[in-house]
Short mmCIF file of C-alpha atoms in Angstrom, two decimals:
data_model
loop_
_atom_site.label_atom_id
_atom_site.label_comp_id
_atom_site.label_asym_id
_atom_site.label_seq_id
_atom_site.Cartn_x
_atom_site.Cartn_y
_atom_site.Cartn_z
CA UNK K 992 119.52 92.09 97.25
CA UNK K 993 118.37 95.32 95.63
CA UNK K 994 117.61 98.45 97.57
CA UNK K 995 113.96 99.62 97.70
CA UNK K 996 114.61 102.80 95.70
CA UNK K 997 117.24 101.41 93.36
CA UNK K 998 116.80 102.74 89.81
CA UNK K 999 114.56 105.61 90.94
CA UNK K 1000 115.33 109.32 90.95
CA UNK K 1001 114.23 111.92 93.48
CA UNK K 1002 114.12 115.63 94.16
CA UNK K 1003 114.35 116.94 97.72
CA UNK K 1004 113.82 120.67 98.20
CA UNK K 1005 115.40 122.61 101.04
CA UNK K 1006 117.92 119.79 101.29
CA UNK K 1007 121.08 121.73 102.03
CA UNK K 1008 120.67 121.41 105.79
CA UNK K 1009 118.53 119.96 108.55
CA UNK K 1010 115.49 117.89 107.70
CA UNK K 1011 115.88 118.07 103.93
CA UNK K 1012 119.50 116.99 104.15
CA UNK K 1013 118.57 113.97 106.28
CA UNK K 1014 115.82 113.07 103.81
CA UNK K 1015 118.13 113.36 100.80
CA UNK K 1016 120.76 111.18 102.47
CA UNK K 1017 118.14 108.57 103.39
CA UNK K 1018 116.72 108.39 99.86
CA UNK K 1019 120.25 107.97 98.53
CA UNK K 1020 120.98 105.29 101.13
CA UNK K 1021 117.89 103.43 99.91
CA UNK K 1022 119.22 103.55 96.35
CA UNK K 1023 117.70 106.64 94.74
CA UNK K 1024 119.59 109.14 92.61
CA UNK K 1025 118.90 112.53 94.19
CA UNK K 1026 118.65 116.12 93.01
CA UNK K 1027 119.53 118.11 96.12
CA UNK K 1028 117.80 121.48 95.94
CA UNK K 1029 118.57 124.36 98.27
CA UNK K 1030 118.31 128.05 97.48
CA UNK K 1031 121.74 129.53 98.01
CA UNK K 1032 125.06 130.18 96.42
CA UNK K 1033 128.64 129.42 97.52
CA UNK K 1034 129.80 131.53 100.44
CA UNK K 1035 132.61 131.83 102.97
CA UNK K 1036 133.34 129.70 106.01
CA UNK K 1037 134.43 130.99 109.42
CA UNK K 1038 138.01 131.47 108.28
CA UNK K 1039 136.99 133.46 105.22
CA UNK K 1040 137.78 130.63 102.80
CA UNK K 1041 135.38 129.91 99.95
CA UNK K 1042 132.77 127.26 100.75
CA UNK K 1043 130.45 125.29 98.49
CA UNK K 1044 126.73 125.95 98.37
CA UNK K 1045 124.88 123.77 100.92
CA UNK K 1046 123.17 121.83 98.11
CA UNK K 1047 126.51 120.95 96.55
CA UNK K 1048 127.94 119.89 99.92
CA UNK K 1049 125.10 117.39 100.41
CA UNK K 1050 125.32 116.17 96.82
CA UNK K 1051 129.06 115.64 97.29
CA UNK K 1052 128.36 113.71 100.50
CA UNK K 1053 126.02 111.40 98.61
CA UNK K 1054 128.51 110.87 95.79
CA UNK K 1055 131.30 110.19 98.29
CA UNK K 1056 129.17 107.38 99.73
CA UNK K 1057 128.80 105.83 96.28
CA UNK K 1058 125.46 107.36 95.31
CA UNK K 1059 124.35 109.59 92.46
CA UNK K 1060 123.44 113.19 93.15
CA UNK K 1061 123.08 116.57 91.49
CA UNK K 1062 122.96 119.95 93.22
CA UNK K 1063 120.38 122.59 92.28
CA UNK K 1064 120.42 126.05 93.87
CA UNK K 1065 117.23 127.49 92.38
CA UNK K 1066 114.31 129.05 94.25
CA UNK K 1067 111.33 126.67 94.22
CA UNK K 1068 109.00 129.58 94.99
CA UNK K 1069 109.89 130.94 91.53
CA UNK K 1070 107.68 129.19 88.98
CA UNK K 1071 110.29 129.07 86.22
CA UNK K 1072 113.09 127.88 88.49
CA UNK K 1073 110.84 125.13 89.89
CA UNK K 1074 110.23 123.95 86.34
CA UNK K 1075 113.96 123.97 85.70
CA UNK K 1076 114.45 121.86 88.84
CA UNK K 1077 112.17 119.12 87.50
CA UNK K 1078 113.79 119.39 84.08
CA UNK K 1079 117.23 118.95 85.66
CA UNK K 1080 116.19 115.66 87.26
CA UNK K 1081 114.82 114.35 83.98
CA UNK K 1082 117.88 115.50 82.04
CA UNK K 1083 120.35 114.02 84.54
CA UNK K 1084 118.62 110.76 85.46
CA UNK K 1085 116.21 110.15 82.56
CA UNK K 1086 113.03 110.68 84.54
CA UNK K 1087 111.65 111.81 87.89
CA UNK K 1088 110.06 109.31 90.27
CA UNK K 1089 109.98 110.98 93.70
CA UNK K 1090 109.35 114.56 94.81
CA UNK K 1091 109.93 115.54 98.44
CA UNK K 1092 108.85 119.12 99.20
CA UNK K 1093 110.58 120.39 102.32
CA UNK K 1094 111.81 123.94 101.64
CA UNK K 1095 110.51 126.55 104.07
CA UNK K 1096 111.19 129.62 106.20
CA UNK K 1097 109.82 131.09 109.43
CA UNK K 1098 108.70 134.65 110.10
CA UNK K 1099 106.96 134.25 113.46
CA UNK K 1100 104.78 137.02 114.81
CA UNK K 1101 101.38 137.38 116.47
CA UNK K 1102 98.63 138.11 113.95
CA UNK K 1103 98.07 141.63 115.28
CA UNK K 1104 101.77 142.47 114.77
CA UNK K 1105 102.52 140.63 111.52
CA UNK K 1106 103.61 142.64 108.49
CA UNK K 1107 102.38 142.04 104.98
CA UNK K 1108 105.86 140.91 103.94
CA UNK K 1109 106.09 138.43 106.83
CA UNK K 1110 102.80 136.92 105.70
CA UNK K 1111 103.59 136.89 101.98
CA UNK K 1112 107.14 135.52 102.27
CA UNK K 1113 106.08 132.44 104.29
CA UNK K 1114 103.09 131.69 102.05
CA UNK K 1115 105.34 132.13 99.01
CA UNK K 1116 108.10 129.74 100.06
CA UNK K 1117 105.95 127.04 101.68
CA UNK K 1118 102.67 126.95 99.77
CA UNK K 1119 103.68 128.40 96.41
CA UNK K 1120 106.92 126.41 96.53
CA UNK K 1121 105.02 123.17 97.09
CA UNK K 1122 102.62 124.00 94.25
CA UNK K 1123 105.32 124.95 91.77
CA UNK K 1124 107.30 121.73 92.01
CA UNK K 1125 104.13 119.63 92.20
CA UNK K 1126 102.74 121.27 89.07
CA UNK K 1127 105.78 120.41 86.95
CA UNK K 1128 106.28 116.94 88.41
CA UNK K 1129 102.59 116.15 87.85
CA UNK K 1130 102.81 117.26 84.22
CA UNK K 1131 105.86 115.03 83.76
CA UNK K 1132 104.08 111.98 85.19
CA UNK K 1133 100.87 112.65 83.26
CA UNK K 1134 102.77 112.91 79.98
CA UNK K 1135 104.73 109.73 80.68
CA UNK K 1136 101.56 107.86 81.61
CA UNK K 1137 99.76 108.95 78.47
CA UNK K 1138 102.74 107.98 76.32
CA UNK K 1139 102.94 104.56 77.97
CA UNK K 1140 99.21 104.01 78.01
CA UNK K 1141 99.52 102.86 81.61
CA UNK K 1142 100.22 104.19 85.10
CA UNK K 1143 103.82 105.16 85.92
CA UNK K 1144 105.74 105.37 89.19
CA UNK K 1145 105.37 108.63 91.08
CA UNK K 1146 105.61 109.63 94.73
CA UNK K 1147 105.06 113.02 96.35
CA UNK K 1148 105.87 113.62 100.01
CA UNK K 1149 104.86 117.07 101.22
CA UNK K 1150 105.70 118.75 104.51
CA UNK K 1151 103.03 120.27 106.73
CA UNK K 1152 103.32 120.93 110.47
CA UNK K 1153 101.70 120.39 113.83
CA UNK K 1154 101.30 124.18 113.81
CA UNK K 1155 98.43 123.58 111.38
CA UNK K 1156 96.93 120.69 113.34
CA UNK K 1157 97.20 122.15 116.82
CA UNK K 1158 97.04 125.85 116.09
CA UNK K 1159 100.06 128.03 116.79
CA UNK K 1160 99.21 131.46 118.13
CA UNK K 1161 102.49 133.04 117.10
CA UNK K 1162 102.60 131.53 113.61
CA UNK K 1163 99.46 132.54 111.67
CA UNK K 1164 101.37 132.69 108.37
CA UNK K 1165 103.10 129.35 108.91
CA UNK K 1166 99.95 127.58 110.13
CA UNK K 1167 97.98 128.90 107.15
CA UNK K 1168 100.66 127.82 104.68
CA UNK K 1169 100.90 124.37 106.23
CA UNK K 1170 97.14 123.97 106.21
CA UNK K 1171 97.14 124.90 102.55
CA UNK K 1172 99.75 122.24 101.87
CA UNK K 1173 97.42 119.60 103.32
CA UNK K 1174 94.66 120.74 100.98
CA UNK K 1175 97.08 120.74 98.04
CA UNK K 1176 98.18 117.21 98.95
CA UNK K 1177 94.71 115.67 99.19
CA UNK K 1178 93.66 117.34 95.93
CA UNK K 1179 96.82 116.13 94.20
CA UNK K 1180 96.36 112.61 95.55
CA UNK K 1181 92.93 112.36 93.92
CA UNK K 1182 94.03 114.02 90.67
CA UNK K 1183 97.09 111.87 90.03
CA UNK K 1184 96.10 108.43 91.33
CA UNK K 1185 95.02 107.28 87.85
CA UNK K 1186 98.53 108.01 86.59
CA UNK K 1187 100.13 105.80 89.26
CA UNK K 1188 101.18 108.69 91.51
CA UNK K 1189 100.60 108.95 95.26
CA UNK K 1190 100.76 112.13 97.35
CA UNK K 1191 101.07 112.17 101.12
CA UNK K 1192 101.93 114.77 103.74
CA UNK K 1193 103.95 114.55 106.94
CA UNK K 1194 103.98 116.75 110.03
CA UNK K 1195 107.53 116.38 111.34
CA UNK K 1196 108.94 117.70 114.59
CA UNK K 1197 112.68 118.17 114.24
CA UNK K 1198 115.46 120.37 115.51
CA UNK K 1199 116.88 122.22 112.49
CA UNK K 1200 118.37 125.62 111.86
CA UNK K 1201 114.86 126.90 111.06
CA UNK K 1202 113.37 125.57 114.31
CA UNK K 1203 116.36 126.10 116.62
CA UNK K 1204 114.57 128.78 118.63
CA UNK K 1205 111.27 126.88 118.70
CA UNK K 1206 112.79 123.71 120.20
CA UNK K 1207 115.63 125.25 122.20
CA UNK K 1208 116.40 123.10 125.23
CA UNK K 1209 113.85 120.39 124.42
CA UNK K 1210 115.04 116.82 124.29
CA UNK K 1211 118.71 117.60 123.79
CA UNK K 1212 121.40 115.19 125.05
CA UNK K 1213 123.08 116.02 128.34
CA UNK K 1214 126.09 118.33 128.17
CA UNK K 1215 128.45 115.43 128.86
CA UNK K 1216 126.82 113.34 126.15
CA UNK K 1217 125.76 110.69 128.69
CA UNK K 1218 122.27 110.39 127.29
CA UNK K 1219 123.73 107.96 124.79
CA UNK K 1220 120.88 108.04 122.31
CA UNK K 1221 119.66 109.96 119.30
CA UNK K 1222 118.20 113.37 120.07
CA UNK K 1223 114.39 112.85 120.04
CA UNK K 1224 114.16 115.87 117.75
CA UNK K 1225 116.88 114.76 115.35
CA UNK K 1226 115.88 114.92 111.65
CA UNK K 1227 117.05 111.31 111.32
CA UNK K 1228 113.84 110.24 113.10
CA UNK K 1229 111.82 111.69 110.21
CA UNK K 1230 113.84 110.64 107.17
CA UNK K 1231 112.98 106.89 107.26
CA UNK K 1232 109.24 107.68 106.96
CA UNK K 1233 109.97 109.79 103.89
CA UNK K 1234 111.96 106.89 102.46
CA UNK K 1235 109.06 104.52 103.11
CA UNK K 1236 106.43 106.82 101.55
CA UNK K 1237 108.69 107.17 98.50
CA UNK K 1238 109.01 103.41 98.09
CA UNK K 1239 107.01 100.76 96.19
CA UNK K 1240 105.89 99.37 99.56
CA UNK K 1241 103.71 102.47 100.07
CA UNK K 1242 101.73 102.02 96.85
CA UNK K 1243 98.43 101.93 98.76
CA UNK K 1244 99.21 104.91 100.99
CA UNK K 1245 97.68 107.94 99.32
CA UNK K 1246 96.24 111.24 100.50
CA UNK K 1247 97.32 110.53 104.07
CA UNK K 1248 98.67 112.74 106.87
CA UNK K 1249 101.21 111.38 109.33
CA UNK K 1250 102.87 112.99 112.35
CA UNK K 1251 106.46 111.85 112.93
CA UNK K 1252 109.20 112.59 115.47
CA UNK K 1253 111.35 110.95 118.12
CA UNK K 1254 110.75 107.32 117.18
CA UNK K 1255 106.99 107.76 116.74
CA UNK K 1256 104.67 107.82 113.72
CA UNK K 1257 101.00 108.69 114.15
CA UNK K 1258 98.39 108.33 111.41
CA UNK K 1259 95.97 111.25 111.68
CA UNK K 1260 92.32 110.52 110.94
CA UNK K 1261 90.38 112.81 108.62
CA UNK K 1262 87.86 115.24 110.16
CA UNK K 1263 84.45 113.77 110.85
CA UNK K 1264 81.05 115.43 111.31
CA UNK K 1265 80.38 115.80 115.04
CA UNK K 1266 76.79 117.08 114.84
CA UNK K 1267 74.20 118.00 112.25
CA UNK K 1268 71.19 120.28 112.58
CA UNK K 1269 68.26 120.71 110.17
CA UNK K 1270 65.86 123.59 110.06
CA UNK K 1271 62.20 122.88 110.68
CA UNK K 1272 61.32 125.75 108.40
CA UNK K 1273 62.16 126.77 104.83
CA UNK K 1274 65.46 128.30 106.00
CA UNK K 1275 67.24 128.85 109.30
CA UNK K 1276 66.51 131.95 111.31
CA UNK K 1277 68.70 133.54 113.93
CA UNK K 1278 66.37 132.39 116.72
CA UNK K 1279 66.36 128.77 115.52
CA UNK K 1280 70.15 128.69 115.27
CA UNK K 1281 70.41 130.24 118.73
CA UNK K 1282 68.14 127.53 120.14
CA UNK K 1283 70.19 124.75 118.51
CA UNK K 1284 73.82 125.86 118.54
CA UNK K 1285 74.06 127.76 121.81
CA UNK K 1286 73.20 124.68 123.95
CA UNK K 1287 75.45 122.52 121.76
CA UNK K 1288 78.49 124.63 122.59
CA UNK K 1289 77.54 125.54 126.16
CA UNK K 1290 79.19 122.52 127.75
CA UNK K 1291 82.30 122.43 125.57
CA UNK K 1292 85.63 122.75 127.44
CA UNK K 1293 86.92 126.29 127.58
CA UNK K 1294 89.34 127.01 124.76
CA UNK K 1295 88.41 123.97 122.67
CA UNK K 1296 88.48 124.72 118.96
CA UNK K 1297 88.73 122.81 115.70
CA UNK K 1298 92.49 122.62 116.35
CA UNK K 1299 93.75 119.26 117.61
CA UNK K 1300 96.12 120.41 120.36
CA UNK K 1301 96.45 116.85 121.65
CA UNK K 1302 98.87 116.01 118.85
CA UNK K 1303 101.47 118.03 120.72
CA UNK K 1304 101.37 115.43 123.47
CA UNK K 1305 102.22 112.53 121.18
CA UNK K 1306 105.50 110.81 121.90
CA UNK K 1307 107.34 107.51 121.73
CA UNK K 1308 106.22 104.87 124.18
#
C-alpha cells in the first residue's frame, strides 16, 4: 500500500527545530522527499565539538529512517535565497509539490515600547518570508501547468497564529505579520486554484524554542513523567494536520484557516457582516452616524473587539 505523499516533494521552512522539524519528519513519514530549510550554519555543541547545522541534522534523521531529504540553510526572507530554495527542490527531486511555510521569530514588546527594528525584523521573517517562497513556488506551478495544458499538483500550508485571531497585546508586530499571512493565503488560494494548487493556513499552538517563554509551565508532563501522555503543546499534535493538508485527500480544502493543538482541530469561519446601516440622505453626516452607531455599540460587552479571544479557550474534549 502506497503512502499518501509517495512520489511528491516538499519544502518546509524553519524546519531545523520545533514545529518545522516535526512537520518535515511527518511529511517524510508519509512518503514525501523533503527539503529541510533552516537559516543557520554549523556550530559547536556543549563540549566545543563541531556540530551540523540544524537543517542538516533533520535531513540526516529523515535519511536514516529511509527517506529522501536535502538540507538548505538559506534565509527565506531574502528574495534571492528563497528562489534558490525552490530551485534546489526542483533540481534535487525533479519538481516541487508541497510548500510549508513555518519560519519565524519573536520580538515581543508593547506597541508603545517597540523599536523600529523589532517591528521590521518580525514582519520581514514571517510575512516577507512567506511571500518570497510562495512567489517562486507559484511561478513554478504556473509554468508547469501551462506546459502541461492542465492543472498540476500543488499544496501550500502557511503558518499564522492565534495572536492574530485573538489579539495579543504584547505582540503587535507578530499579530500584524500573522494577519498578513492570512490575507496572503486567501489571495494565493484564489489566484492558483486554476493551476491545481491549494493554499491553506494553520494557527498552531506548540511548545518550541521560539515559544518557550510564552508557554512556560502550561500543559507540561509532571516532573516524574507520570502524566504518561504526549505534552498537549507538543509540535507532534500539529504535524499530522500539515500532512493532511499537503495530501491528495485535501484537494477540496482551499483558502481555509484551521486552529490546531493538543489533539484538537478547529475550522474557523470567515468573518460575517453583523449589521448594516444606510443613510437616509445623500451621504452620512456625523449626527446620523451618532444616532445609528452609538446605540448599536452601547450594549456591547466591555472590551469586546473584532478579535476572537474565545479561540484561546479551545481545547480537546
